[in-house]
Amino acid sequence: MTMNMNHIVYLSLGSNIGDRFAHLKQAVSSLPPQMTVKTKSKVYETPPWGYTEQGQFLNQAVMATTYLEPEPLLKHIKRLEIALGRKETFDNGPRLIDIDILFYDDLILDTPPLVIPHAHLHERGFVLVPLTDIASDFVHPLEKKSIREMMELCDTSGIVQYE
């Protein structure tokens, strides 16, 4: 059996603890061999979302190919976050590294462990701004809008290019 590396995935990466930039870089370099990074966005400094009593985040989007199916990919990413030093906190709390699957091909999946496309990506500027760098014309399979169109409808105040 040959491994199919043809699945295209878009990931969102974020960090707001310690050397945020180094954490993003380390996370991207840790994706292979299960994923081949094809392109990555610029890095943006973004205000915290949900729970605001914490430091600014650095966020980045990555497009990669993978042979993993969605649930094994999620398990791999969760193991990777722990290997990189992530500790469990609370929803929207501070984190050393956070990696979310935004899109997996044009799959629509809603299972207890995994929702694809990511449930709230269309309302989060910290996801849409970096994603616009690498996939501005990609159309959200449920919202039926491009990444650029969703970003234009979203609050992006306080988001600045970091590098």
mmCIF file of C-alpha atoms in Angstrom:
data_model
loop_
_atom_site.group_PDB
_atom_site.id
_atom_site.type_symbol
_atom_site.label_atom_id
_atom_site.label_comp_id
_atom_site.label_asym_id
_atom_site.label_seq_id
_atom_site.Cartn_x
_atom_site.Cartn_y
_atom_site.Cartn_z
ATOM 1 C CA MET A 1 0.000 0.000 0.000
ATOM 2 C CA THR A 2 1.364 3.418 -0.927
ATOM 3 C CA MET A 3 0.733 6.320 1.389
ATOM 4 C CA ASN A 4 -1.494 8.989 -0.084
ATOM 5 C CA MET A 5 0.058 12.375 0.737
ATOM 6 C CA ASN A 6 -2.671 14.084 -1.256
ATOM 7 C CA HIS A 7 -4.874 15.290 1.587
ATOM 8 C CA ILE A 8 -4.552 19.056 1.932
ATOM 9 C CA VAL A 9 -4.902 20.402 5.450
ATOM 10 C CA TYR A 10 -4.898 23.926 6.799
ATOM 11 C CA LEU A 11 -3.735 24.379 10.381
ATOM 12 C CA SER A 12 -3.838 27.311 12.776
ATOM 13 C CA LEU A 13 -0.965 27.648 15.247
ATOM 14 C CA GLY A 14 -0.887 29.913 18.277
ATOM 15 C CA SER A 15 1.280 30.612 21.322
ATOM 16 C CA ASN A 16 1.206 33.160 24.151
ATOM 17 C CA ILE A 17 3.599 31.724 26.738
ATOM 18 C CA GLY A 18 7.389 32.065 26.764
ATOM 19 C CA ASP A 19 9.248 32.533 23.469
ATOM 20 C CA ARG A 20 6.115 32.538 21.324
ATOM 21 C CA PHE A 21 7.973 32.856 18.016
ATOM 22 C CA ALA A 22 10.302 29.943 18.836
ATOM 23 C CA HIS A 23 7.297 27.803 19.833
ATOM 24 C CA LEU A 24 5.610 28.429 16.455
ATOM 25 C CA LYS A 25 8.834 27.689 14.584
ATOM 26 C CA GLN A 26 9.395 24.479 16.544
ATOM 27 C CA ALA A 27 5.791 23.368 15.949
ATOM 28 C CA VAL A 28 6.062 23.897 12.176
ATOM 29 C CA SER A 29 9.374 22.042 12.022
ATOM 30 C CA SER A 30 7.845 19.157 14.029
ATOM 31 C CA LEU A 31 5.007 18.492 11.548
ATOM 32 C CA PRO A 32 6.997 16.170 9.194
ATOM 33 C CA PRO A 33 7.090 13.301 8.356
ATOM 34 C CA GLN A 34 3.322 12.863 8.920
ATOM 35 C CA MET A 35 2.738 16.193 7.178
ATOM 36 C CA THR A 36 4.652 17.998 4.447
ATOM 37 C CA VAL A 37 4.484 21.767 4.918
ATOM 38 C CA LYS A 38 3.729 23.396 1.570
ATOM 39 C CA THR A 39 3.355 27.022 2.665
ATOM 40 C CA LYS A 40 2.993 29.108 5.802
ATOM 41 C CA SER A 41 1.645 32.545 6.548
ATOM 42 C CA LYS A 42 3.413 35.464 8.116
ATOM 43 C CA VAL A 43 3.262 35.519 11.916
ATOM 44 C CA TYR A 44 0.775 37.917 13.503
ATOM 45 C CA GLU A 45 0.479 39.268 17.026
ATOM 46 C CA THR A 46 -3.144 39.069 18.092
ATOM 47 C CA PRO A 47 -5.165 39.993 21.162
ATOM 48 C CA PRO A 48 -6.425 37.090 23.290
ATOM 49 C CA TRP A 49 -9.858 35.776 22.374
ATOM 50 C CA GLY A 50 -12.492 34.421 24.745
ATOM 51 C CA TYR A 51 -10.496 34.867 27.949
ATOM 52 C CA THR A 52 -8.872 38.302 27.703
ATOM 53 C CA GLU A 53 -6.863 38.403 30.968
ATOM 54 C CA GLN A 54 -3.730 36.952 29.376
ATOM 55 C CA GLY A 55 -0.840 37.899 27.108
ATOM 56 C CA GLN A 56 -0.945 38.577 23.377
ATOM 57 C CA PHE A 57 -0.749 35.585 21.046
ATOM 58 C CA LEU A 58 1.397 34.953 18.027
ATOM 59 C CA ASN A 59 -0.617 33.173 15.334
ATOM 60 C CA GLN A 60 0.290 31.544 12.048
ATOM 61 C CA ALA A 61 -1.472 29.405 9.441
ATOM 62 C CA VAL A 62 0.091 26.467 7.603
ATOM 63 C CA MET A 63 -0.964 24.505 4.541
ATOM 64 C CA ALA A 64 0.354 20.960 4.441
ATOM 65 C CA THR A 65 -0.271 17.632 2.794
ATOM 66 C CA THR A 66 -0.744 14.450 4.789
ATOM 67 C CA TYR A 67 -1.480 10.756 4.430
ATOM 68 C CA LEU A 68 -3.279 10.648 7.796
ATOM 69 C CA GLU A 69 -7.048 10.445 7.938
ATOM 70 C CA PRO A 70 -8.781 13.161 10.047
ATOM 71 C CA GLU A 71 -8.992 11.415 13.452
ATOM 72 C CA PRO A 72 -5.440 9.954 13.371
ATOM 73 C CA LEU A 73 -4.274 13.448 12.313
ATOM 74 C CA LEU A 74 -6.005 14.978 15.365
ATOM 75 C CA LYS A 75 -4.393 12.370 17.662
ATOM 76 C CA HIS A 76 -1.000 13.074 16.099
ATOM 77 C CA ILE A 77 -1.405 16.845 16.595
ATOM 78 C CA LYS A 78 -2.489 16.413 20.240
ATOM 79 C CA ARG A 79 0.583 14.210 20.908
ATOM 80 C CA LEU A 80 2.764 16.794 19.162
ATOM 81 C CA GLU A 81 1.393 19.645 21.327
ATOM 82 C CA ILE A 82 2.232 17.671 24.486
ATOM 83 C CA ALA A 83 5.713 16.801 23.155
ATOM 84 C CA LEU A 84 6.284 20.524 22.522
ATOM 85 C CA GLY A 85 5.393 21.312 26.140
ATOM 86 C CA ARG A 86 1.691 22.123 26.124
ATOM 87 C CA LYS A 87 -0.059 21.741 29.473
ATOM 88 C CA GLU A 88 -3.830 21.514 29.814
ATOM 89 C CA THR A 89 -5.400 24.718 31.093
ATOM 90 C CA PHE A 90 -8.946 25.923 30.475
ATOM 91 C CA ASP A 91 -10.910 26.864 27.353
ATOM 92 C CA ASN A 92 -9.299 29.816 25.554
ATOM 93 C CA GLY A 93 -6.659 30.023 28.301
ATOM 94 C CA PRO A 94 -2.935 30.684 27.919
ATOM 95 C CA ARG A 95 -0.964 28.060 26.042
ATOM 96 C CA LEU A 96 2.574 27.345 25.007
ATOM 97 C CA ILE A 97 1.343 25.930 21.691
ATOM 98 C CA ASP A 98 -2.044 25.347 20.135
ATOM 99 C CA ILE A 99 -2.517 23.605 16.793
ATOM 100 C CA ASP A 100 -5.992 23.383 15.281
ATOM 101 C CA ILE A 101 -7.154 21.650 12.112
ATOM 102 C CA LEU A 102 -9.078 24.284 10.149
ATOM 103 C CA PHE A 103 -9.802 22.411 6.920
ATOM 104 C CA TYR A 104 -9.118 18.904 5.628
ATOM 105 C CA ASP A 105 -9.608 18.916 1.843
ATOM 106 C CA ASP A 106 -13.224 20.094 1.508
ATOM 107 C CA LEU A 107 -14.419 17.591 4.101
ATOM 108 C CA ILE A 108 -17.379 18.346 6.366
ATOM 109 C CA LEU A 109 -17.104 16.267 9.552
ATOM 110 C CA ASP A 110 -18.967 16.596 12.850
ATOM 111 C CA THR A 111 -18.014 13.880 15.339
ATOM 112 C CA PRO A 112 -17.479 14.048 19.105
ATOM 113 C CA PRO A 113 -13.677 14.270 18.880
ATOM 114 C CA LEU A 114 -13.436 16.434 15.758
ATOM 115 C CA VAL A 115 -15.345 19.086 13.822
ATOM 116 C CA ILE A 116 -14.071 20.047 10.351
ATOM 117 C CA PRO A 117 -14.134 22.789 9.209
ATOM 118 C CA HIS A 118 -13.155 24.204 12.609
ATOM 119 C CA ALA A 119 -16.429 25.353 14.194
ATOM 120 C CA HIS A 120 -15.559 29.002 14.885
ATOM 121 C CA LEU A 121 -12.876 29.845 12.349
ATOM 122 C CA HIS A 122 -15.197 32.113 10.324
ATOM 123 C CA GLU A 123 -15.585 34.486 13.290
ATOM 124 C CA ARG A 124 -11.964 34.595 14.492
ATOM 125 C CA GLY A 125 -9.715 37.257 13.037
ATOM 126 C CA PHE A 126 -6.630 35.627 14.561
ATOM 127 C CA VAL A 127 -7.323 32.606 12.329
ATOM 128 C CA LEU A 128 -8.576 34.395 9.201
ATOM 129 C CA VAL A 129 -5.825 37.036 8.875
ATOM 130 C CA PRO A 130 -2.958 34.498 8.662
ATOM 131 C CA LEU A 131 -5.099 32.134 6.583
ATOM 132 C CA THR A 132 -5.724 34.927 4.054
ATOM 133 C CA ASP A 133 -1.950 35.010 3.415
ATOM 134 C CA ILE A 134 -1.966 31.442 2.096
ATOM 135 C CA ALA A 135 -5.561 30.604 1.089
ATOM 136 C CA SER A 136 -7.500 33.814 0.432
ATOM 137 C CA ASP A 137 -9.626 32.230 -2.317
ATOM 138 C CA PHE A 138 -10.332 28.942 -0.510
ATOM 139 C CA VAL A 139 -14.099 28.604 -0.072
ATOM 140 C CA HIS A 140 -15.402 27.411 3.296
ATOM 141 C CA PRO A 141 -17.534 24.325 2.465
ATOM 142 C CA LEU A 142 -20.306 25.318 4.911
ATOM 143 C CA GLU A 143 -20.207 29.126 4.898
ATOM 144 C CA LYS A 144 -19.822 29.199 1.082
ATOM 145 C CA LYS A 145 -17.580 32.256 1.400
ATOM 146 C CA SER A 146 -13.892 32.637 0.607
ATOM 147 C CA ILE A 147 -11.385 33.151 3.406
ATOM 148 C CA ARG A 148 -10.955 36.762 2.224
ATOM 149 C CA GLU A 149 -14.736 37.395 2.310
ATOM 150 C CA MET A 150 -15.014 35.961 5.832
ATOM 151 C CA MET A 151 -12.041 38.041 7.006
ATOM 152 C CA GLU A 152 -13.665 41.211 5.657
ATOM 153 C CA LEU A 153 -16.766 40.445 7.780
ATOM 154 C CA CYS A 154 -14.717 39.740 10.901
ATOM 155 C CA ASP A 155 -13.248 41.973 13.617
ATOM 156 C CA THR A 156 -9.500 42.114 12.946
ATOM 157 C CA SER A 157 -8.720 45.058 15.224
ATOM 158 C CA GLY A 158 -5.502 44.719 17.197
ATOM 159 C CA ILE A 159 -3.973 42.179 14.786
ATOM 160 C CA VAL A 160 -0.543 43.264 13.563
ATOM 161 C CA GLN A 161 2.125 41.558 11.483
ATOM 162 C CA TYR A 162 4.901 40.329 13.797
ATOM 163 C CA GLU A 163 7.647 39.331 11.388
#
